[in-house]
CSV table of C-alpha atoms in Angstrom, one decimal:
chain,number,residue,atom,x,y,z
A,902,MET,CA,122.6,101.2,84.9
A,903,ASN,CA,125.4,104.0,84.2
A,904,MET,CA,124.8,107.0,81.9
A,905,GLN,CA,125.9,105.9,78.8
A,906,GLU,CA,123.7,102.9,79.3
A,907,ILE,CA,120.9,105.1,79.9
A,908,ILE,CA,121.8,107.3,77.0
A,909,ARG,CA,121.7,104.1,74.8
A,910,GLN,CA,118.4,102.8,76.0
A,911,THR,CA,116.5,106.3,75.7
A,912,ARG,CA,117.7,107.3,72.5
A,913,ALA,CA,118.9,110.3,74.3
A,914,HIS,CA,122.1,110.8,71.7
A,915,PHE,CA,119.2,111.4,68.5
A,916,CYS,CA,118.1,114.9,70.3
A,917,LEU,CA,118.5,117.6,68.5
A,918,ASP,CA,118.2,120.0,71.2
A,919,CYS,CA,115.2,121.6,69.0
A,920,GLY,CA,113.3,122.4,72.3
A,921,LYS,CA,109.9,120.9,70.5
A,922,CYS,CA,109.6,118.8,74.2
A,923,THR,CA,109.7,121.7,76.7
A,924,ALA,CA,107.3,124.0,74.3
A,925,VAL,CA,104.7,121.1,74.9
A,926,CYS,CA,105.4,120.3,78.4
A,927,PRO,CA,102.8,121.3,80.9
A,928,VAL,CA,105.1,121.8,83.7
A,929,ASN,CA,107.4,124.0,81.3
A,930,ARG,CA,104.3,126.0,80.9
A,931,PHE,CA,104.1,127.2,84.9
A,932,ASP,CA,107.5,126.5,85.9
A,933,PRO,CA,109.7,127.8,83.0
A,934,GLY,CA,113.1,126.5,84.7
A,935,PHE,CA,112.0,123.2,84.3
A,936,SER,CA,112.9,121.5,80.7
A,937,PRO,CA,112.8,118.3,79.3
A,938,ARG,CA,115.6,119.2,76.9
A,939,LEU,CA,118.1,120.6,78.9
A,940,ILE,CA,117.7,117.6,81.4
A,941,VAL,CA,119.0,115.7,78.1
A,942,GLN,CA,121.3,117.9,77.1
A,943,LYS,CA,122.8,117.8,80.7
A,944,ALA,CA,123.1,114.3,80.7
A,945,LEU,CA,124.2,114.2,76.9
A,946,SER,CA,127.2,116.6,78.5
A,947,ASN,CA,130.7,115.1,79.7
A,948,GLU,CA,130.0,116.7,83.1
A,949,GLY,CA,127.5,113.9,84.5
A,950,GLY,CA,125.7,114.5,87.1
A,951,ALA,CA,122.0,115.2,85.6
A,952,TYR,CA,120.5,112.8,88.5
A,953,ASP,CA,121.6,115.7,91.0
A,954,ASP,CA,119.4,118.4,89.2
A,955,ALA,CA,116.2,118.6,91.8
A,956,ARG,CA,114.2,119.6,88.6
A,957,ILE,CA,114.2,115.8,87.8
A,958,TRP,CA,111.4,115.3,90.5
A,959,SER,CA,109.4,118.0,88.7
A,960,CYS,CA,108.7,115.8,85.5
A,961,VAL,CA,104.6,114.5,86.1
A,962,GLY,CA,105.6,111.5,83.3
A,963,CYS,CA,102.9,112.4,80.8
A,964,ASN,CA,104.9,111.9,77.2
A,965,MET,CA,104.0,114.9,76.1
A,966,CYS,CA,107.8,115.2,75.2
A,967,THR,CA,108.0,112.3,73.7
A,968,VAL,CA,105.1,112.1,71.6
A,969,ARG,CA,106.3,115.5,70.3
A,970,CYS,CA,110.0,114.1,69.6
A,971,ASN,CA,111.0,113.4,65.9
A,972,TYR,CA,113.6,111.0,67.3
A,973,ASN,CA,111.4,109.6,70.0
A,974,VAL,CA,113.7,110.2,72.6
A,975,SER,CA,112.1,108.4,75.5
A,976,TYR,CA,112.2,111.8,78.4
A,977,VAL,CA,109.9,109.8,80.8
A,978,GLU,CA,112.2,106.8,80.6
A,979,MET,CA,115.4,109.5,81.0
A,980,ILE,CA,113.8,110.4,83.8
A,981,ARG,CA,113.1,107.5,86.0
A,982,HIS,CA,116.4,106.3,85.3
A,983,LEU,CA,117.8,109.7,86.8
A,984,ARG,CA,115.7,109.3,89.9
A,985,MET,CA,116.9,106.0,90.4
A,986,LEU,CA,120.5,106.6,90.1
A,987,SER,CA,119.8,109.7,92.5
A,988,ARG,CA,118.3,107.4,94.9
A,989,GLU,CA,121.0,105.1,94.7
A,990,ASN,CA,123.4,108.2,95.8
A,991,GLY,CA,121.3,109.1,99.1
A,992,THR,CA,118.2,111.6,98.0
A,993,GLU,CA,115.6,111.7,100.3
A,994,LEU,CA,112.2,112.4,98.9
A,995,VAL,CA,109.1,114.6,99.6
A,996,TYR,CA,106.4,113.1,99.5
A,997,SER,CA,103.0,113.9,99.5
A,998,HIS,CA,100.4,112.9,101.9
A,999,GLY,CA,102.7,112.2,104.2
A,1000,GLY,CA,104.3,109.7,102.4
A,1001,VAL,CA,101.2,107.3,103.6
A,1002,THR,CA,101.3,105.8,99.9
A,1003,GLU,CA,105.1,104.9,99.9
A,1004,SER,CA,104.6,103.5,103.2
A,1005,VAL,CA,101.5,101.2,102.3
A,1006,MET,CA,103.1,100.5,99.1
A,1007,HIS,CA,106.9,99.3,100.9
A,1008,MET,CA,104.2,97.5,103.7
A,1009,MET,CA,102.5,95.6,101.1
A,1010,GLY,CA,106.0,94.5,99.5
A,1011,LYS,CA,106.6,92.2,102.8
A,1012,ASP,CA,106.5,88.8,102.0
A,1013,ASP,CA,104.3,87.6,105.0
A,1014,ILE,CA,101.4,89.9,104.9
A,1015,LYS,CA,97.8,89.0,104.5
A,1016,GLN,CA,95.8,91.6,103.2
A,1017,ASP,CA,91.9,92.0,103.3
A,1018,ARG,CA,91.5,92.4,99.8
A,1019,SER,CA,87.6,91.5,99.7
A,1020,GLY,CA,86.3,93.6,102.9
A,1021,TRP,CA,84.9,96.1,100.2
A,1022,LEU,CA,83.3,93.9,97.6
A,1023,PRO,CA,79.6,93.7,97.3
A,1024,ALA,CA,77.8,90.4,97.4
A,1025,ASP,CA,76.5,90.6,93.8
A,1026,ILE,CA,79.8,90.6,92.1
A,1027,GLN,CA,80.6,86.9,90.7
A,1028,VAL,CA,84.2,85.8,91.0
A,1029,LYS,CA,85.1,82.4,89.2
A,1030,SER,CA,87.7,80.8,91.8
A,1031,PRO,CA,89.7,78.7,90.7
A,1032,GLY,CA,90.3,80.1,87.1
A,1033,ASP,CA,93.0,81.2,84.6
A,1034,THR,CA,91.6,84.8,84.4
A,1035,ALA,CA,92.3,87.2,87.1
A,1036,PHE,CA,90.6,90.8,87.5
A,1037,PHE,CA,93.6,93.0,89.0
A,1038,VAL,CA,91.9,95.5,91.0
A,1039,GLY,CA,94.8,98.2,92.4
A,1040,CYS,CA,94.9,100.0,95.1
A,1041,ALA,CA,91.6,101.5,95.0
A,1042,PRO,CA,90.7,100.2,98.6
A,1043,TYR,CA,93.4,101.8,99.9
A,1044,PHE,CA,92.6,104.9,98.0
A,1045,ASP,CA,89.3,105.1,99.7
A,1046,THR,CA,90.7,105.4,103.6
A,1047,ILE,CA,93.5,107.7,102.2
A,1048,PHE,CA,91.4,110.4,100.6
A,1049,LYS,CA,88.6,109.8,102.5
A,1050,ASP,CA,88.5,113.5,103.1
A,1051,LEU,CA,87.8,114.2,99.2
A,1052,ASN,CA,84.9,112.5,99.4
A,1053,VAL,CA,86.0,110.2,96.7
A,1054,LYS,CA,85.1,106.7,95.8
A,1055,LEU,CA,87.5,104.8,93.6
A,1056,THR,CA,86.3,101.3,94.6
A,1057,ASP,CA,82.6,102.4,92.9
A,1058,GLY,CA,85.2,102.3,89.4
A,1059,THR,CA,86.5,99.0,89.9
A,1060,ILE,CA,83.2,97.5,91.4
A,1061,GLY,CA,81.7,99.0,87.8
A,1062,ALA,CA,84.2,97.3,85.8
A,1063,MET,CA,83.9,94.2,87.6
A,1064,ARG,CA,79.9,94.1,87.2
A,1065,LEU,CA,80.6,94.9,83.1
A,1066,LEU,CA,82.7,91.6,83.1
A,1067,ASN,CA,80.2,90.0,84.8
A,1068,MET,CA,77.3,91.4,82.7
A,1069,ALA,CA,79.2,90.4,79.5
A,1070,GLY,CA,79.6,87.1,80.8
A,1071,ILE,CA,83.7,87.1,81.4
A,1072,PRO,CA,84.8,85.0,84.1
A,1073,PHE,CA,87.4,86.1,86.6
A,1074,ASP,CA,89.2,85.1,89.5
A,1075,LEU,CA,90.1,87.8,92.4
A,1076,LEU,CA,93.5,87.6,94.3
A,1077,ASP,CA,93.6,87.1,98.1
A,1078,ASN,CA,96.9,88.9,98.7
A,1079,GLU,CA,97.2,91.2,95.6
A,1080,ARG,CA,100.2,93.7,95.9
A,1081,CYS,CA,100.1,97.5,94.5
A,1082,CYS,CA,101.8,97.0,90.8
A,1083,GLY,CA,104.4,99.6,92.5
A,1084,HIS,CA,103.9,102.1,89.6
A,1085,ASP,CA,104.4,105.1,91.9
A,1086,LEU,CA,107.9,103.6,93.2
A,1087,LEU,CA,109.0,102.5,89.6
A,1088,LEU,CA,108.4,106.2,88.6
A,1089,ALA,CA,109.7,107.7,91.8
A,1090,GLY,CA,113.2,105.4,91.5
A,1091,ASP,CA,112.6,103.1,94.2
A,1092,SER,CA,113.5,99.9,91.9
A,1093,ASN,CA,113.8,97.4,94.9
A,1094,GLY,CA,110.2,98.3,96.3
A,1095,PHE,CA,109.1,97.7,92.9
A,1096,VAL,CA,110.8,94.3,92.6
A,1097,ALA,CA,109.6,93.4,96.1
A,1098,LEU,CA,106.4,94.0,95.0
A,1099,GLY,CA,106.5,92.4,91.8
A,1100,ARG,CA,107.8,89.4,93.2
A,1101,ASN,CA,105.0,88.7,95.5
A,1102,ASN,CA,102.6,89.1,92.8
A,1103,VAL,CA,104.4,86.7,90.7
A,1104,GLU,CA,104.3,84.2,93.2
A,1105,GLU,CA,100.5,85.1,94.0
A,1106,LEU,CA,99.2,84.6,90.2
A,1107,GLY,CA,101.8,81.4,90.2
A,1108,ALA,CA,100.2,79.7,93.1
A,1109,ARG,CA,96.6,80.3,91.6
A,1110,GLY,CA,97.6,79.4,88.2
A,1111,ILE,CA,96.3,82.7,86.9
A,1112,ARG,CA,97.7,83.0,83.0
A,1113,LYS,CA,95.7,86.1,82.2
A,1114,ILE,CA,95.0,89.6,84.1
A,1115,ILE,CA,92.3,91.9,83.0
A,1116,THR,CA,92.2,95.6,84.7
A,1117,SER,CA,90.5,99.0,84.5
A,1118,CYS,CA,93.4,101.1,86.0
A,1119,PRO,CA,95.5,102.3,83.3
A,1120,GLU,CA,98.9,102.9,85.5
A,1121,CYS,CA,98.5,99.1,86.6
A,1122,TYR,CA,98.3,98.1,82.9
A,1123,TYR,CA,100.8,99.9,81.3
A,1124,THR,CA,103.0,98.8,84.5
A,1125,LEU,CA,101.9,94.9,84.3
A,1126,LYS,CA,102.4,95.3,80.9
A,1127,VAL,CA,105.4,97.1,80.1
A,1128,ASP,CA,107.7,97.1,83.4
A,1129,TYR,CA,106.7,93.6,84.6
A,1130,PRO,CA,108.4,91.7,81.6
A,1131,ARG,CA,111.8,94.0,81.7
A,1132,TYR,CA,112.0,94.3,85.5
A,1133,VAL,CA,110.2,91.0,87.5
A,1134,ASP,CA,111.6,87.7,86.9
A,1135,GLY,CA,109.4,84.9,86.0
A,1136,TRP,CA,106.5,87.1,84.7
A,1137,ASN,CA,104.7,85.3,82.2
A,1138,VAL,CA,101.2,86.5,82.2
A,1139,GLU,CA,98.9,88.1,79.5
A,1140,VAL,CA,97.7,91.7,80.6
A,1141,ILE,CA,94.8,93.4,78.7
A,1142,HIS,CA,92.5,96.3,79.6
A,1143,ILE,CA,89.1,96.1,79.8
A,1144,THR,CA,88.3,98.1,76.8
A,1145,GLU,CA,90.2,95.8,75.1
A,1146,VAL,CA,87.2,93.0,76.0
A,1147,PRO,CA,84.8,92.7,72.9
A,1148,GLU,CA,82.0,91.6,74.6
A,1149,ILE,CA,81.9,94.3,76.7
A,1150,PHE,CA,80.8,96.6,73.5
A,1151,LYS,CA,77.9,93.9,72.7
A,1152,LEU,CA,76.5,95.5,75.7
A,1153,LYS,CA,73.4,98.2,75.8
A,1154,GLY,CA,72.9,100.5,78.2
A,1155,ALA,CA,69.5,102.1,79.2
A,1156,ALA,CA,67.8,105.1,77.5
A,1157,MET,CA,68.8,107.1,80.3
A,1158,LYS,CA,68.3,111.1,80.4
A,1159,LYS,CA,70.9,112.3,78.0
A,1160,ILE,CA,74.0,113.4,79.8
A,1161,ARG,CA,76.8,115.6,78.2
A,1162,ALA,CA,80.2,114.2,79.7
A,1163,ALA,CA,83.8,115.9,79.0
A,1164,PHE,CA,86.2,112.9,78.8
A,1165,HIS,CA,89.4,113.1,80.8
A,1166,ASP,CA,92.4,110.8,79.0
A,1167,SER,CA,94.5,109.3,81.3
A,1168,CYS,CA,98.5,109.9,79.8
A,1169,LYS,CA,99.1,105.8,80.3
A,1170,LEU,CA,96.1,104.9,78.1
A,1171,GLY,CA,96.2,108.0,76.0
A,1172,ARG,CA,99.8,109.0,75.1
A,1173,HIS,CA,101.8,105.9,76.2
A,1174,PHE,CA,99.3,103.3,74.4
A,1175,LYS,CA,97.6,105.6,72.0
A,1176,MET,CA,94.1,103.8,73.5
A,1177,TYR,CA,91.6,106.5,72.8
A,1178,ASP,CA,88.5,105.1,71.4
A,1179,GLY,CA,87.6,102.2,73.7
A,1180,THR,CA,87.0,104.4,76.9
A,1181,ARG,CA,85.3,106.9,74.5
A,1182,ASN,CA,83.1,104.1,72.7
A,1183,LEU,CA,82.0,103.1,76.7
A,1184,LEU,CA,81.1,106.3,77.1
A,1185,THR,CA,79.0,106.9,74.7
A,1186,SER,CA,77.7,103.7,73.2
A,1187,LEU,CA,77.2,102.0,77.1
A,1188,ALA,CA,76.6,105.0,79.5
A,1189,GLY,CA,74.5,106.8,76.7
A,1190,ALA,CA,76.6,110.1,77.3
A,1191,GLU,CA,77.3,112.7,74.5
A,1192,LEU,CA,80.9,113.5,74.3
A,1193,CYS,CA,82.3,116.9,74.5
A,1194,GLU,CA,86.0,117.3,73.4
A,1195,MET,CA,87.9,119.6,75.8
A,1196,GLU,CA,90.4,122.1,74.3
A,1197,ASN,CA,93.1,119.7,74.5
A,1198,ASN,CA,91.8,116.1,73.9
A,1199,ARG,CA,93.5,112.4,72.9
A,1200,GLU,CA,97.0,113.0,72.1
A,1201,ASN,CA,97.4,116.6,73.5
A,1202,SER,CA,95.0,115.8,76.5
A,1203,LEU,CA,96.5,117.9,79.4
A,1204,CYS,CA,97.9,115.5,82.3
A,1205,CYS,CA,96.0,115.4,85.9
A,1206,GLY,CA,99.2,116.9,87.3
A,1207,ALA,CA,100.3,114.4,89.4
A,1208,SER,CA,103.6,112.9,89.8
A,1209,PRO,CA,104.0,109.6,91.7
A,1210,TRP,CA,102.4,110.9,94.9
A,1211,MET,CA,105.7,113.6,95.4
A,1212,PHE,CA,106.3,117.1,95.0
A,1213,CYS,CA,102.8,118.4,95.1
A,1214,GLY,CA,102.9,122.1,94.7
A,1215,SER,CA,102.0,125.4,93.0
A,1216,VAL,CA,102.9,124.3,89.2
A,1217,ASN,CA,100.9,120.8,90.0
A,1218,LYS,CA,97.6,122.7,91.2
A,1219,GLN,CA,98.0,125.2,87.9
A,1220,ILE,CA,98.1,122.1,85.5
A,1221,GLN,CA,95.1,121.1,87.4
A,1222,ASP,CA,93.6,124.3,87.5
A,1223,GLU,CA,93.9,124.4,83.6
A,1224,ARG,CA,92.6,121.0,83.1
A,1225,LEU,CA,89.2,122.3,85.1
A,1226,ARG,CA,89.0,125.2,83.1
A,1227,GLN,CA,88.9,123.2,80.1
A,1228,ALA,CA,86.0,120.9,81.6
A,1229,ASP,CA,84.0,123.7,82.9
A,1230,ALA,CA,84.4,125.1,79.2
A,1231,THR,CA,82.4,122.4,77.6
A,1232,GLY,CA,79.5,122.9,79.9
A,1233,ALA,CA,79.6,119.3,80.2
A,1234,ASP,CA,77.4,117.7,83.2
A,1235,TYR,CA,80.0,115.5,84.2
A,1236,MET,CA,84.3,115.2,84.0
A,1237,VAL,CA,84.6,111.5,83.1
A,1238,THR,CA,87.6,109.5,83.5
A,1239,SER,CA,88.7,106.1,83.5
A,1240,CYS,CA,92.1,106.9,86.0
A,1241,PRO,CA,91.4,106.4,89.9
A,1242,LYS,CA,94.5,108.4,90.1
A,1243,CYS,CA,93.3,111.4,88.0
A,1244,GLN,CA,89.8,111.4,89.8
A,1245,ILE,CA,92.0,111.8,93.1
A,1246,HIS,CA,94.0,114.4,91.8
A,1247,LEU,CA,90.7,116.7,90.0
A,1248,THR,CA,88.8,116.4,92.8
A,1249,CYS,CA,91.5,117.7,95.2
A,1250,ALA,CA,92.1,120.3,92.9
A,1251,GLY,CA,88.2,121.3,92.7
A,1252,MET,CA,88.1,121.5,96.2
A,1253,SER,CA,91.1,123.3,96.6
A,1254,GLY,CA,91.9,127.2,95.6
A,1255,ASP,CA,89.3,129.6,95.2
A,1256,GLY,CA,86.7,126.8,94.7
A,1257,LYS,CA,85.5,128.2,91.1
A,1258,TYR,CA,85.4,124.7,89.6
A,1259,ALA,CA,83.8,123.2,93.0
A,1260,GLY,CA,80.6,122.3,91.2
A,1261,ILE,CA,82.6,119.9,88.3
A,1262,LYS,CA,81.5,116.5,89.0
A,1263,ILE,CA,84.1,114.1,88.5
A,1264,VAL,CA,83.0,110.8,87.8
A,1265,ASP,CA,84.6,107.4,87.0
A,1266,LEU,CA,83.5,105.8,83.4
A,1267,TYR,CA,83.3,102.6,84.4
A,1268,HIS,CA,80.8,103.1,87.3
A,1269,LEU,CA,78.8,105.6,85.2
A,1270,ALA,CA,78.8,102.9,82.1
A,1271,ALA,CA,77.9,99.9,85.1
A,1272,GLN,CA,74.9,102.6,86.3
A,1273,SER,CA,73.5,102.8,83.1
A,1274,LEU,CA,73.4,98.8,82.4
A,1275,ALA,CA,71.8,98.7,85.8
A,1276,GLN,CA,69.3,101.0,85.0
A,1277,LYS,CA,68.5,99.1,82.4
A,1278,ASP,CA,68.1,95.9,84.1
A,1279,GLY,CA,66.3,97.2,86.7
B,1375,MET,CA,109.8,94.5,127.9
B,1376,SER,CA,111.4,94.2,124.3
B,1377,ASN,CA,108.2,96.1,122.3
B,1378,LYS,CA,109.5,99.0,120.2
B,1379,ILE,CA,107.1,101.4,120.8
B,1380,VAL,CA,107.5,104.8,119.1
B,1381,VAL,CA,105.6,107.8,121.2
B,1382,PHE,CA,104.7,111.0,119.3
B,1383,SER,CA,103.9,113.6,121.9
B,1384,CYS,CA,102.6,117.0,121.7
B,1385,SER,CA,105.2,119.3,123.4
B,1386,TRP,CA,102.7,120.7,125.7
B,1387,ASP,CA,100.7,118.3,128.1
B,1388,GLY,CA,101.8,114.9,126.5
B,1389,TRP,CA,105.5,116.2,127.0
B,1390,SER,CA,104.5,117.4,130.6
B,1391,CYS,CA,103.7,114.1,131.5
B,1392,ILE,CA,106.9,112.1,129.9
B,1393,ASP,CA,109.1,115.0,132.2
B,1394,ALA,CA,107.1,114.5,135.2
B,1395,ALA,CA,107.6,110.7,134.8
B,1396,ALA,CA,111.3,111.7,134.4
B,1397,ASN,CA,111.4,113.9,137.1
B,1398,ALA,CA,109.8,111.8,139.6
B,1399,GLY,CA,112.2,108.8,138.8
B,1400,MET,CA,109.3,106.8,137.8
B,1401,PRO,CA,111.2,104.4,134.8
B,1402,TYR,CA,110.0,103.2,131.5
B,1403,PRO,CA,111.3,100.8,129.1
B,1404,ALA,CA,114.4,101.9,126.9
B,1405,SER,CA,112.1,100.4,123.8
B,1406,VAL,CA,110.2,103.7,124.1
B,1407,THR,CA,111.3,106.1,121.7
B,1408,VAL,CA,109.7,109.8,122.1
B,1409,ILE,CA,109.6,112.0,118.9
B,1410,LYS,CA,107.8,115.7,120.2
B,1411,LEU,CA,105.9,117.3,118.0
B,1412,PRO,CA,104.6,121.0,118.9
B,1413,CYS,CA,101.1,120.1,118.0
B,1414,LEU,CA,99.9,116.4,117.8
B,1415,SER,CA,97.5,117.7,115.6
B,1416,GLY,CA,100.6,117.6,113.1
B,1417,ILE,CA,100.5,114.0,112.6
B,1418,ASP,CA,99.8,112.2,109.6
B,1419,ALA,CA,98.6,108.3,108.9
B,1420,GLY,CA,101.8,108.2,106.6
B,1421,LEU,CA,104.1,109.2,109.4
B,1422,ILE,CA,102.4,106.7,111.8
B,1423,LEU,CA,102.8,103.9,109.2
B,1424,ARG,CA,106.5,105.0,108.6
B,1425,ALA,CA,107.2,104.2,112.2
B,1426,LEU,CA,105.5,100.6,111.7
B,1427,GLU,CA,107.1,100.5,108.3
B,1428,TYR,CA,110.9,100.8,109.7
B,1429,GLY,CA,110.2,98.4,112.4
B,1430,ALA,CA,108.3,100.1,115.4
B,1431,ASP,CA,105.9,97.3,117.2
B,1432,GLY,CA,103.7,99.8,118.4
B,1433,VAL,CA,102.8,103.6,118.0
B,1434,LEU,CA,101.3,106.0,120.8
B,1435,LEU,CA,100.0,109.2,120.2
B,1436,LEU,CA,100.3,111.2,123.2
B,1437,GLY,CA,98.3,114.3,123.4
B,1438,CYS,CA,96.4,116.6,125.4
B,1439,GLN,CA,92.9,116.6,126.5
B,1440,PRO,CA,91.2,118.2,123.2
B,1441,HIS,CA,89.6,121.2,125.1
B,1442,GLU,CA,93.5,122.4,126.3
B,1443,CYS,CA,94.9,122.4,122.8
B,1444,ARG,CA,97.4,125.7,123.0
B,1445,HIS,CA,97.4,125.9,119.1
B,1446,GLY,CA,93.4,126.0,118.9
B,1447,ARG,CA,93.0,122.7,116.9
B,1448,TYR,CA,91.1,120.6,119.6
B,1449,GLY,CA,92.6,117.5,118.2
B,1450,LYS,CA,89.9,116.9,115.2
B,1451,ASN,CA,92.7,116.1,112.7
B,1452,ILE,CA,94.4,113.7,115.2
B,1453,GLU,CA,91.3,111.6,115.0
B,1454,ILE,CA,91.2,111.4,111.3
B,1455,GLU,CA,94.4,110.6,111.1
B,1456,PHE,CA,94.5,108.2,114.0
B,1457,ASP,CA,91.1,105.9,112.2
B,1458,LYS,CA,92.8,106.6,108.7
B,1459,ALA,CA,95.8,104.7,110.3
B,1460,ARG,CA,94.0,102.2,112.0
B,1461,GLN,CA,91.8,101.6,108.7
B,1462,LEU,CA,95.1,101.1,106.4
B,1463,LEU,CA,96.8,98.6,108.9
B,1464,SER,CA,93.4,96.4,108.8
B,1465,LEU,CA,93.4,96.7,104.7
B,1466,LEU,CA,97.0,95.6,105.3
B,1467,GLY,CA,96.1,92.8,107.6
B,1468,GLU,CA,98.1,94.1,110.3
B,1469,SER,CA,96.5,94.5,114.1
B,1470,SER,CA,94.9,98.0,113.8
B,1471,ASP,CA,95.8,97.7,118.0
B,1472,ARG,CA,99.4,98.7,117.0
B,1473,VAL,CA,98.3,102.4,117.1
B,1474,ARG,CA,97.1,103.9,120.0
B,1475,LEU,CA,95.9,107.5,121.2
B,1476,ALA,CA,96.0,108.4,124.7
B,1477,ARG,CA,95.1,111.9,125.8
B,1478,LEU,CA,96.5,112.9,129.3
B,1479,ASP,CA,96.0,115.8,132.0
B,1480,ALA,CA,99.3,117.8,132.2
B,1481,PHE,CA,102.0,116.3,134.4
B,1482,ASP,CA,100.3,113.0,134.7
B,1483,GLY,CA,103.6,111.1,134.8
B,1484,GLY,CA,102.2,107.9,136.5
B,1485,GLY,CA,99.2,107.9,133.6
B,1486,PHE,CA,101.7,107.9,130.9
B,1487,ILE,CA,104.0,105.2,132.3
B,1488,GLU,CA,100.6,103.1,133.0
B,1489,THR,CA,99.4,103.9,129.2
B,1490,VAL,CA,103.0,102.7,127.8
B,1491,LYS,CA,102.9,99.4,130.2
B,1492,SER,CA,99.6,98.6,129.4
B,1493,PHE,CA,100.2,99.4,125.6
B,1494,SER,CA,103.3,97.2,125.8
B,1495,ALA,CA,101.5,94.5,127.7
B,1496,ALA,CA,98.5,94.3,124.8
B,1497,LEU,CA,101.2,94.2,122.0
B,1498,GLU,CA,102.9,91.7,124.0
B,1499,ASP,CA,99.6,89.8,123.9
B,1500,LYS,CA,98.6,90.3,120.5
B,1501,ALA,CA,101.9,88.7,119.2
B,1502,ARG,CA,101.9,85.5,121.5
B,1503,VAL,CA,98.4,85.3,119.1
B,1504,THR,CA,99.8,85.8,116.2
B,1505,ALA,CA,102.7,83.4,117.0
B,1506,SER,CA,100.4,80.8,117.8
B,1507,THR,CA,97.8,80.9,115.2
B,1508,GLY,CA,99.4,82.8,112.4
B,1509,ASN,CA,96.4,85.4,112.3
B,1510,LYS,CA,97.5,88.9,112.7
B,1511,SER,CA,94.2,90.9,112.8
């Protein structure tokens, strides 16, 4: 895609140069040199070459800028297109974690791979196979291995979500060879890697006759619902988030000892889809928690400070530190999130630094809800 | 011998073994590529997988005995990243034996040649089994 097309698609020509985007940008708050406004203005200028600007890699994709923009200029899309152009022009990236996530995604994109997708699955999860609805697990089993040293168990959240579906009587199948949705490759401008994953997912779903996908991961949800229809050929599957399944909310949790929970919105479910209430209802009605809102919540929620596994540096850590400070200030027992990546990044931030926020317990929403229901049954 | 093997070697005892093999005129296959690191503790599961992603058949990590580490790291990180890479390969349905860790005493040229040859033979066996059964792991 050329610059003219990118400007048209992202509505960048509507930019009034007002600077609201930069004023609310969490990256700009700690790195004044990064400005969504200037990046768009550079793209609009006749000089071209906005994709050469190293700062396009600092954006965390939180969408705060677009939410504030009076003309709905899509900065996140602009950044993604600029990154694609930059990659096409030979930019080599600096990945965090030694590039392990990128390599795993690329290896998963190979056509002949046969993954072990069920080794972590507990025996009590009921899977209906064959069926026309699948639960899209996401990369939680891989994250458990990669981030073992953080002592996070991301599959707990996924298992919790599947238990909720089981208890609500919603049948689902699991894919033997599900690929990563490719969210992070696309956000990093790697369109070829993304399409390879998408193509394999289309084949797998087609072969199993799946017409509908339920997922609990906000990024999988966004990617499958928004990005797959426009970038992946042959995609024709209905995608719903677990909080859009009404039967879930008819479940009643146990009368547990009341816990106080600060809820952290994920950017994708929050600002991108404006889905704020489903997750909160799940937390209060099912998990029986008392909701403590943080200083920045819902539409103003602060990002977990992550970009797609790239360039994690001092600015990202400062954003995360600020988020943990906000959670700490509520005095809540738990910080609850519905996104595996938010859990990873905030846990990492809590463990690093001066250990000021090491005591904050960060848990997955679905894990907490399923635990509450299991206690009632038990 | 056609297996592509990438060797990540530490610059101390690991490298001394490769050097000793070369000085003694002991041949090793041209399909073996050696990458020298200051200390093998700098290795990362990402780096191991990247080599495999780019087409290596196997990755050999060659380092000092833990108590010989000149950087005082004692190889703890190597074990962690080595295990991580093997587990990720299993999840991907690949054979975890495509990554091997060898710790040799200094200047053990023969040991290096033996390690590389046995690794290559194991990879070849695996490839033969995979070709006949289609089961990678």
